[in-house]
PDB file of C-alpha atoms in Angstrom:
ATOM      1  CA  GLY A 358     158.017 -34.620   4.371  1.00 62.00           C
ATOM      2  CA  ALA A 359     157.779 -38.322   5.248  1.00 74.00           C
ATOM      3  CA  VAL A 360     156.579 -39.552   1.882  1.00 85.00           C
ATOM      4  CA  VAL A 361     156.355 -43.206   0.953  1.00 91.00           C
ATOM      5  CA  SER A 362     156.119 -44.067  -2.737  1.00 94.00           C
ATOM      6  CA  GLN A 363     154.686 -47.391  -3.845  1.00 96.00           C
ATOM      7  CA  HIS A 364     154.780 -48.853  -7.351  1.00 96.00           C
ATOM      8  CA  PRO A 365     153.033 -50.067  -9.340  1.00 97.00           C
ATOM      9  CA  SER A 366     149.624 -48.749  -8.363  1.00 95.00           C
ATOM     10  CA  ARG A 367     147.881 -51.420 -10.353  1.00 96.00           C
ATOM     11  CA  VAL A 368     149.029 -54.685 -11.898  1.00 97.00           C
ATOM     12  CA  ILE A 369     147.318 -57.544 -13.690  1.00 97.00           C
ATOM     13  CA  CYS A 370     149.237 -60.776 -14.095  1.00 96.00           C
ATOM     14  CA  LYS A 371     148.640 -64.303 -15.238  1.00 97.00           C
ATOM     15  CA  SER A 372     148.305 -67.126 -12.777  1.00 97.00           C
ATOM     16  CA  GLY A 373     151.664 -68.712 -12.039  1.00 97.00           C
ATOM     17  CA  THR A 374     153.770 -65.637 -12.651  1.00 97.00           C
ATOM     18  CA  SER A 375     155.534 -63.480 -10.076  1.00 97.00           C
ATOM     19  CA  VAL A 376     154.924 -59.834  -9.320  1.00 98.00           C
ATOM     20  CA  LYS A 377     157.216 -57.375  -7.557  1.00 98.00           C
ATOM     21  CA  ILE A 378     155.924 -54.379  -5.645  1.00 98.00           C
ATOM     22  CA  GLU A 379     158.282 -51.592  -4.567  1.00 97.00           C
ATOM     23  CA  CYS A 380     158.028 -49.344  -1.557  1.00 96.00           C
ATOM     24  CA  ARG A 381     160.377 -46.376  -1.241  1.00 95.00           C
ATOM     25  CA  SER A 382     160.811 -43.792   1.467  1.00 91.00           C
ATOM     26  CA  LEU A 383     161.540 -40.609  -0.465  1.00 89.00           C
ATOM     27  CA  ASP A 384     162.820 -38.178   2.116  1.00 83.00           C
ATOM     28  CA  PHE A 385     163.816 -40.264   5.086  1.00 83.00           C
ATOM     29  CA  GLN A 386     165.574 -43.490   5.921  1.00 86.00           C
ATOM     30  CA  ALA A 387     163.414 -46.354   7.067  1.00 86.00           C
ATOM     31  CA  THR A 388     165.077 -49.213   8.877  1.00 83.00           C
ATOM     32  CA  THR A 389     161.670 -50.820   9.242  1.00 87.00           C
ATOM     33  CA  MET A 390     158.848 -51.064   6.749  1.00 92.00           C
ATOM     34  CA  PHE A 391     155.579 -52.926   7.005  1.00 93.00           C
ATOM     35  CA  TRP A 392     153.534 -54.741   4.397  1.00 95.00           C
ATOM     36  CA  TYR A 393     149.762 -54.991   4.674  1.00 95.00           C
ATOM     37  CA  ARG A 394     147.061 -56.699   2.720  1.00 96.00           C
ATOM     38  CA  GLN A 395     143.500 -55.426   2.447  1.00 94.00           C
ATOM     39  CA  PHE A 396     140.492 -57.291   1.111  1.00 90.00           C
ATOM     40  CA  PRO A 397     137.430 -55.405  -0.149  1.00 86.00           C
ATOM     41  CA  LYS A 398     135.494 -53.692   2.613  1.00 82.00           C
ATOM     42  CA  GLN A 399     137.909 -54.986   5.230  1.00 86.00           C
ATOM     43  CA  SER A 400     140.613 -53.406   7.286  1.00 88.00           C
ATOM     44  CA  LEU A 401     144.347 -53.790   6.864  1.00 91.00           C
ATOM     45  CA  MET A 402     146.029 -56.986   7.933  1.00 91.00           C
ATOM     46  CA  LEU A 403     149.732 -56.914   8.671  1.00 92.00           C
ATOM     47  CA  MET A 404     151.613 -59.458   6.586  1.00 94.00           C
ATOM     48  CA  ALA A 405     155.211 -58.885   7.578  1.00 93.00           C
ATOM     49  CA  THR A 406     157.729 -56.496   9.033  1.00 91.00           C
ATOM     50  CA  SER A 407     160.619 -55.719   6.735  1.00 89.00           C
ATOM     51  CA  ASN A 408     163.954 -54.981   8.402  1.00 85.00           C
ATOM     52  CA  GLU A 409     166.833 -53.398   6.533  1.00 84.00           C
ATOM     53  CA  GLY A 410     169.736 -55.793   6.206  1.00 83.00           C
ATOM     54  CA  SER A 411     168.011 -58.755   7.821  1.00 85.00           C
ATOM     55  CA  LYS A 412     165.222 -61.220   7.257  1.00 89.00           C
ATOM     56  CA  ALA A 413     161.625 -60.105   7.363  1.00 92.00           C
ATOM     57  CA  THR A 414     159.373 -61.115  10.217  1.00 91.00           C
ATOM     58  CA  TYR A 415     156.153 -62.699   8.985  1.00 94.00           C
ATOM     59  CA  GLU A 416     152.837 -62.755  10.781  1.00 93.00           C
ATOM     60  CA  GLN A 417     151.221 -66.042  11.607  1.00 92.00           C
ATOM     61  CA  GLY A 418     149.604 -67.653   8.605  1.00 94.00           C
ATOM     62  CA  VAL A 419     151.568 -65.709   5.994  1.00 95.00           C
ATOM     63  CA  GLU A 420     153.658 -67.898   3.699  1.00 95.00           C
ATOM     64  CA  LYS A 421     157.182 -66.540   3.601  1.00 93.00           C
ATOM     65  CA  ASP A 422     158.032 -68.507   0.463  1.00 95.00           C
ATOM     66  CA  LYS A 423     155.057 -67.028  -1.339  1.00 96.00           C
ATOM     67  CA  PHE A 424     155.520 -63.440  -0.252  1.00 97.00           C
ATOM     68  CA  LEU A 425     159.216 -62.670  -0.546  1.00 96.00           C
ATOM     69  CA  ILE A 426     160.371 -59.488   1.123  1.00 94.00           C
ATOM     70  CA  ASN A 427     163.690 -57.798   0.499  1.00 92.00           C
ATOM     71  CA  HIS A 428     164.840 -54.683   2.331  1.00 90.00           C
ATOM     72  CA  ALA A 429     168.231 -54.120   0.786  1.00 83.00           C
ATOM     73  CA  SER A 430     168.594 -50.433   1.541  1.00 89.00           C
ATOM     74  CA  LEU A 431     167.328 -47.870   3.998  1.00 88.00           C
ATOM     75  CA  THR A 432     164.919 -46.474   1.439  1.00 91.00           C
ATOM     76  CA  LEU A 433     163.619 -49.493  -0.437  1.00 93.00           C
ATOM     77  CA  SER A 434     161.648 -52.585   0.441  1.00 94.00           C
ATOM     78  CA  THR A 435     160.157 -54.940  -2.119  1.00 96.00           C
ATOM     79  CA  LEU A 436     157.394 -57.526  -1.884  1.00 97.00           C
ATOM     80  CA  THR A 437     157.383 -60.271  -4.495  1.00 97.00           C
ATOM     81  CA  VAL A 438     154.290 -62.397  -4.855  1.00 97.00           C
ATOM     82  CA  THR A 439     155.599 -65.645  -6.287  1.00 97.00           C
ATOM     83  CA  SER A 440     153.575 -68.059  -8.392  1.00 97.00           C
ATOM     84  CA  ALA A 441     150.549 -65.842  -8.042  1.00 97.00           C
ATOM     85  CA  HIS A 442     147.064 -67.310  -7.985  1.00 96.00           C
ATOM     86  CA  PRO A 443     143.659 -65.643  -8.212  1.00 96.00           C
ATOM     87  CA  GLU A 444     143.258 -65.848  -4.436  1.00 95.00           C
ATOM     88  CA  ASP A 445     146.309 -63.585  -4.102  1.00 96.00           C
ATOM     89  CA  SER A 446     144.337 -60.805  -5.762  1.00 96.00           C
ATOM     90  CA  SER A 447     144.122 -58.043  -3.216  1.00 96.00           C
ATOM     91  CA  PHE A 448     145.202 -54.520  -2.312  1.00 96.00           C
ATOM     92  CA  TYR A 449     148.734 -54.413  -0.901  1.00 97.00           C
ATOM     93  CA  ILE A 450     149.983 -51.401   1.052  1.00 96.00           C
ATOM     94  CA  CYS A 451     153.354 -50.637   2.548  1.00 95.00           C
ATOM     95  CA  SER A 452     154.140 -48.407   5.465  1.00 93.00           C
ATOM     96  CA  ALA A 453     157.212 -46.864   7.014  1.00 89.00           C
ATOM     97  CA  ARG A 454     157.931 -45.057  10.212  1.00 77.00           C
ATOM     98  CA  PRO A 455     159.931 -41.858   9.909  1.00 70.00           C
ATOM     99  CA  PRO A 456     162.394 -41.226  12.720  1.00 67.00           C
ATOM    100  CA  SER A 457     161.703 -38.387  15.076  1.00 57.00           C
ATOM    101  CA  PRO A 458     164.001 -35.464  14.295  1.00 55.00           C
ATOM    102  CA  GLY A 459     167.121 -35.622  16.389  1.00 51.00           C
ATOM    103  CA  GLN A 460     166.155 -38.866  18.026  1.00 46.00           C
ATOM    104  CA  GLY A 461     168.745 -41.630  18.075  1.00 45.00           C
ATOM    105  CA  ARG A 462     166.655 -44.343  19.686  1.00 43.00           C
ATOM    106  CA  TRP A 463     163.485 -45.865  18.399  1.00 43.00           C
ATOM    107  CA  ARG A 464     160.458 -43.794  19.110  1.00 44.00           C
ATOM    108  CA  PRO A 465     157.056 -44.203  17.551  1.00 46.00           C
ATOM    109  CA  TYR A 466     156.266 -41.451  15.144  1.00 56.00           C
ATOM    110  CA  GLY A 467     153.464 -41.047  12.684  1.00 76.00           C
ATOM    111  CA  TYR A 468     153.357 -43.951  10.302  1.00 85.00           C
ATOM    112  CA  THR A 469     153.272 -43.073   6.621  1.00 88.00           C
ATOM    113  CA  PHE A 470     151.634 -45.274   4.034  1.00 91.00           C
ATOM    114  CA  GLY A 471     152.163 -45.810   0.345  1.00 93.00           C
ATOM    115  CA  SER A 472     149.321 -45.373  -2.108  1.00 94.00           C
ATOM    116  CA  GLY A 473     148.791 -49.098  -2.434  1.00 95.00           C
ATOM    117  CA  THR A 474     148.974 -51.663  -5.235  1.00 97.00           C
ATOM    118  CA  ARG A 475     145.903 -53.336  -6.656  1.00 96.00           C
ATOM    119  CA  LEU A 476     146.950 -56.837  -7.749  1.00 97.00           C
ATOM    120  CA  THR A 477     144.652 -58.842  -9.986  1.00 97.00           C
ATOM    121  CA  VAL A 478     145.658 -62.375 -10.907  1.00 97.00           C
ATOM    122  CA  VAL A 479     143.805 -63.833 -13.876  1.00 96.00           C
TER     123      VAL A 479
ATOM    124  CA  LYS B 234     144.869 -60.395  22.247  1.00 71.00           C
ATOM    125  CA  GLN B 235     145.062 -56.791  21.169  1.00 78.00           C
ATOM    126  CA  GLU B 236     141.921 -55.759  19.355  1.00 89.00           C
ATOM    127  CA  VAL B 237     140.657 -52.452  18.044  1.00 93.00           C
ATOM    128  CA  THR B 238     136.977 -51.822  17.413  1.00 95.00           C
ATOM    129  CA  GLN B 239     135.357 -48.918  15.637  1.00 96.00           C
ATOM    130  CA  ILE B 240     131.780 -47.774  15.989  1.00 94.00           C
ATOM    131  CA  PRO B 241     129.734 -47.084  13.962  1.00 94.00           C
ATOM    132  CA  ALA B 242     130.656 -49.168  10.935  1.00 95.00           C
ATOM    133  CA  ALA B 243     128.979 -46.632   8.674  1.00 96.00           C
ATOM    134  CA  LEU B 244     127.642 -43.136   9.114  1.00 96.00           C
ATOM    135  CA  SER B 245     125.697 -40.894   6.760  1.00 97.00           C
ATOM    136  CA  VAL B 246     125.155 -37.250   7.676  1.00 96.00           C
ATOM    137  CA  PRO B 247     124.084 -34.037   5.980  1.00 97.00           C
ATOM    138  CA  GLU B 248     126.693 -31.428   5.248  1.00 97.00           C
ATOM    139  CA  GLY B 249     127.489 -29.118   8.143  1.00 97.00           C
ATOM    140  CA  GLU B 250     126.916 -31.562  10.966  1.00 97.00           C
ATOM    141  CA  ASN B 251     129.430 -32.160  13.709  1.00 97.00           C
ATOM    142  CA  LEU B 252     130.140 -35.837  14.210  1.00 95.00           C
ATOM    143  CA  VAL B 253     132.044 -38.253  16.404  1.00 96.00           C
ATOM    144  CA  LEU B 254     133.735 -41.489  15.410  1.00 97.00           C
ATOM    145  CA  ASN B 255     134.589 -43.954  18.135  1.00 97.00           C
ATOM    146  CA  CYS B 256     137.523 -46.300  18.559  1.00 97.00           C
ATOM    147  CA  SER B 257     138.098 -48.698  21.446  1.00 96.00           C
ATOM    148  CA  PHE B 258     141.099 -50.914  22.188  1.00 93.00           C
ATOM    149  CA  THR B 259     141.437 -53.870  24.526  1.00 89.00           C
ATOM    150  CA  ASP B 260     145.033 -53.379  25.654  1.00 81.00           C
ATOM    151  CA  SER B 261     145.499 -50.080  27.490  1.00 78.00           C
ATOM    152  CA  ALA B 262     149.298 -50.381  27.234  1.00 80.00           C
ATOM    153  CA  ILE B 263     149.334 -48.617  23.910  1.00 84.00           C
ATOM    154  CA  TYR B 264     152.188 -46.336  22.963  1.00 82.00           C
ATOM    155  CA  ASN B 265     150.412 -44.192  20.422  1.00 88.00           C
ATOM    156  CA  LEU B 266     147.116 -44.074  18.590  1.00 92.00           C
ATOM    157  CA  GLN B 267     146.816 -42.838  15.036  1.00 93.00           C
ATOM    158  CA  TRP B 268     143.806 -41.892  12.950  1.00 95.00           C
ATOM    159  CA  PHE B 269     143.852 -42.342   9.186  1.00 95.00           C
ATOM    160  CA  ARG B 270     141.634 -41.580   6.257  1.00 96.00           C
ATOM    161  CA  GLN B 271     141.310 -43.896   3.251  1.00 95.00           C
ATOM    162  CA  ASP B 272     139.619 -42.944   0.007  1.00 94.00           C
ATOM    163  CA  PRO B 273     138.326 -45.798  -2.199  1.00 89.00           C
ATOM    164  CA  GLY B 274     141.177 -47.671  -3.893  1.00 86.00           C
ATOM    165  CA  LYS B 275     143.794 -45.461  -2.276  1.00 89.00           C
ATOM    166  CA  GLY B 276     146.374 -45.698   0.443  1.00 90.00           C
ATOM    167  CA  LEU B 277     146.086 -44.253   3.930  1.00 91.00           C
ATOM    168  CA  THR B 278     146.475 -40.600   4.813  1.00 91.00           C
ATOM    169  CA  SER B 279     147.523 -39.852   8.362  1.00 90.00           C
ATOM    170  CA  LEU B 280     145.185 -37.428  10.116  1.00 94.00           C
ATOM    171  CA  LEU B 281     146.297 -37.273  13.719  1.00 93.00           C
ATOM    172  CA  LEU B 282     148.761 -39.052  15.979  1.00 90.00           C
ATOM    173  CA  ILE B 283     148.214 -39.057  19.729  1.00 91.00           C
ATOM    174  CA  GLN B 284     151.055 -40.158  21.931  1.00 87.00           C
ATOM    175  CA  SER B 285     150.227 -42.044  25.101  1.00 85.00           C
ATOM    176  CA  SER B 286     151.194 -39.078  27.253  1.00 87.00           C
ATOM    177  CA  GLN B 287     148.729 -36.827  25.438  1.00 89.00           C
ATOM    178  CA  ARG B 288     144.982 -36.595  25.788  1.00 92.00           C
ATOM    179  CA  GLU B 289     144.112 -34.943  22.501  1.00 93.00           C
ATOM    180  CA  GLN B 290     145.386 -33.555  19.238  1.00 93.00           C
ATOM    181  CA  THR B 291     143.811 -31.031  16.900  1.00 94.00           C
ATOM    182  CA  SER B 292     144.251 -30.308  13.220  1.00 93.00           C
ATOM    183  CA  GLY B 293     141.867 -27.913  11.553  1.00 95.00           C
ATOM    184  CA  ARG B 294     138.339 -29.255  11.882  1.00 97.00           C
ATOM    185  CA  LEU B 295     139.569 -32.499  13.388  1.00 97.00           C
ATOM    186  CA  ASN B 296     140.070 -33.248  17.052  1.00 97.00           C
ATOM    187  CA  ALA B 297     141.109 -36.621  18.409  1.00 96.00           C
ATOM    188  CA  SER B 298     141.082 -37.587  22.059  1.00 96.00           C
ATOM    189  CA  LEU B 299     142.640 -40.492  23.889  1.00 95.00           C
ATOM    190  CA  ASP B 300     141.599 -42.048  27.194  1.00 94.00           C
ATOM    191  CA  LYS B 301     143.912 -44.935  27.964  1.00 90.00           C
ATOM    192  CA  SER B 302     142.175 -45.899  31.186  1.00 90.00           C
ATOM    193  CA  SER B 303     138.897 -46.552  29.418  1.00 93.00           C
ATOM    194  CA  GLY B 304     140.524 -47.842  26.243  1.00 93.00           C
ATOM    195  CA  ARG B 305     138.867 -45.299  24.001  1.00 95.00           C
ATOM    196  CA  SER B 306     139.664 -42.707  21.400  1.00 96.00           C
ATOM    197  CA  THR B 307     137.284 -40.431  19.549  1.00 97.00           C
ATOM    198  CA  LEU B 308     137.667 -38.454  16.355  1.00 97.00           C
ATOM    199  CA  TYR B 309     135.554 -35.336  16.223  1.00 97.00           C
ATOM    200  CA  ILE B 310     134.876 -33.727  12.862  1.00 98.00           C
ATOM    201  CA  ALA B 311     133.407 -30.259  12.953  1.00 98.00           C
ATOM    202  CA  ALA B 312     131.225 -28.785  10.228  1.00 97.00           C
ATOM    203  CA  SER B 313     131.429 -31.842   7.989  1.00 97.00           C
ATOM    204  CA  GLN B 314     131.780 -31.413   4.234  1.00 97.00           C
ATOM    205  CA  PRO B 315     131.148 -33.771   1.293  1.00 97.00           C
ATOM    206  CA  GLY B 316     134.919 -33.959   0.820  1.00 97.00           C
ATOM    207  CA  ASP B 317     135.168 -35.616   4.224  1.00 97.00           C
ATOM    208  CA  SER B 318     133.474 -38.708   2.803  1.00 97.00           C
ATOM    209  CA  ALA B 319     135.913 -41.596   3.194  1.00 97.00           C
ATOM    210  CA  THR B 320     136.730 -44.534   5.435  1.00 96.00           C
ATOM    211  CA  TYR B 321     138.267 -43.536   8.738  1.00 97.00           C
ATOM    212  CA  LEU B 322     140.587 -45.977  10.444  1.00 96.00           C
ATOM    213  CA  CYS B 323     142.102 -45.877  13.880  1.00 96.00           C
ATOM    214  CA  ALA B 324     145.221 -47.842  14.711  1.00 94.00           C
ATOM    215  CA  ALA B 325     146.787 -48.618  18.064  1.00 91.00           C
ATOM    216  CA  ILE B 326     150.558 -48.754  18.266  1.00 85.00           C
ATOM    217  CA  TYR B 327     152.177 -50.910  20.913  1.00 78.00           C
ATOM    218  CA  ALA B 328     155.730 -50.722  22.147  1.00 69.00           C
ATOM    219  CA  GLY B 329     156.278 -53.976  23.967  1.00 62.00           C
ATOM    220  CA  GLY B 330     156.974 -57.618  23.245  1.00 57.00           C
ATOM    221  CA  THR B 331     156.068 -59.136  19.912  1.00 57.00           C
ATOM    222  CA  SER B 332     153.813 -56.195  19.102  1.00 57.00           C
ATOM    223  CA  TYR B 333     156.741 -53.805  19.087  1.00 61.00           C
ATOM    224  CA  GLY B 334     156.043 -50.994  16.672  1.00 70.00           C
ATOM    225  CA  LYS B 335     153.122 -52.702  14.972  1.00 78.00           C
ATOM    226  CA  LEU B 336     149.807 -51.088  14.161  1.00 86.00           C
ATOM    227  CA  THR B 337     146.584 -52.857  15.031  1.00 89.00           C
ATOM    228  CA  PHE B 338     143.746 -51.468  12.942  1.00 93.00           C
ATOM    229  CA  GLY B 339     140.065 -51.192  13.598  1.00 94.00           C
ATOM    230  CA  GLN B 340     137.596 -52.192  10.898  1.00 94.00           C
ATOM    231  CA  GLY B 341     136.961 -48.585   9.969  1.00 95.00           C
ATOM    232  CA  THR B 342     133.979 -46.256   9.803  1.00 97.00           C
ATOM    233  CA  ILE B 343     132.623 -45.450   6.352  1.00 96.00           C
ATOM    234  CA  LEU B 344     131.554 -41.824   6.409  1.00 97.00           C
ATOM    235  CA  THR B 345     129.266 -40.286   3.824  1.00 97.00           C
ATOM    236  CA  VAL B 346     128.533 -36.573   3.965  1.00 97.00           C
ATOM    237  CA  HIS B 347     125.785 -35.599   1.558  1.00 96.00           C
ATOM    238  CA  PRO B 348     125.156 -32.069   0.321  1.00 94.00           C
TER     239      PRO B 348
END
């Protein structure tokens, strides 16, 4: 249980185009999803928190107009990299937090991550 | 500022050795701490989650401990195998203020277990 599916796993696009990455929770509802970025040999950096039915919360230094996040349902969040440039090339990973069984209020549970998307902008 | 540090940055051991990976965090008001494994070019696989009220968790050959007062967590791997080779990441989860529900990651320990 608690599987997060991320697509595509790899994408190459031309500079100036936009790319959409999908993150789906397969067997649970996720009111909150997180988007991370990872550069080679570095750890994960949180980009934004995606909230179902409301605007995403971006971390300091992340351009909200460049990285558009949509969380239209309880099982799907999307990250769109707009007008991509070579410096946007990176590994993007999403995460979701499954609810604890039988718990109505928020309670931290094991975070589950997608398999990641390798974006290369040429 | 909430920071997570992992030591060592890299570790190479022969197969069969028991080993310890260290994780320290600056803010002791963590809610949970989670250990992950990442294979090259892949996402993260959750290994163990320790809630703040717990001192350790075990899964197979893995044992993770948590000492909030000292700001430390350790991941113990018994009888290491070549398949254990990966990057191991610890992440602190905070429950208050602007850090609500967010994970703060360490830089990771790159583990290589050679036959």
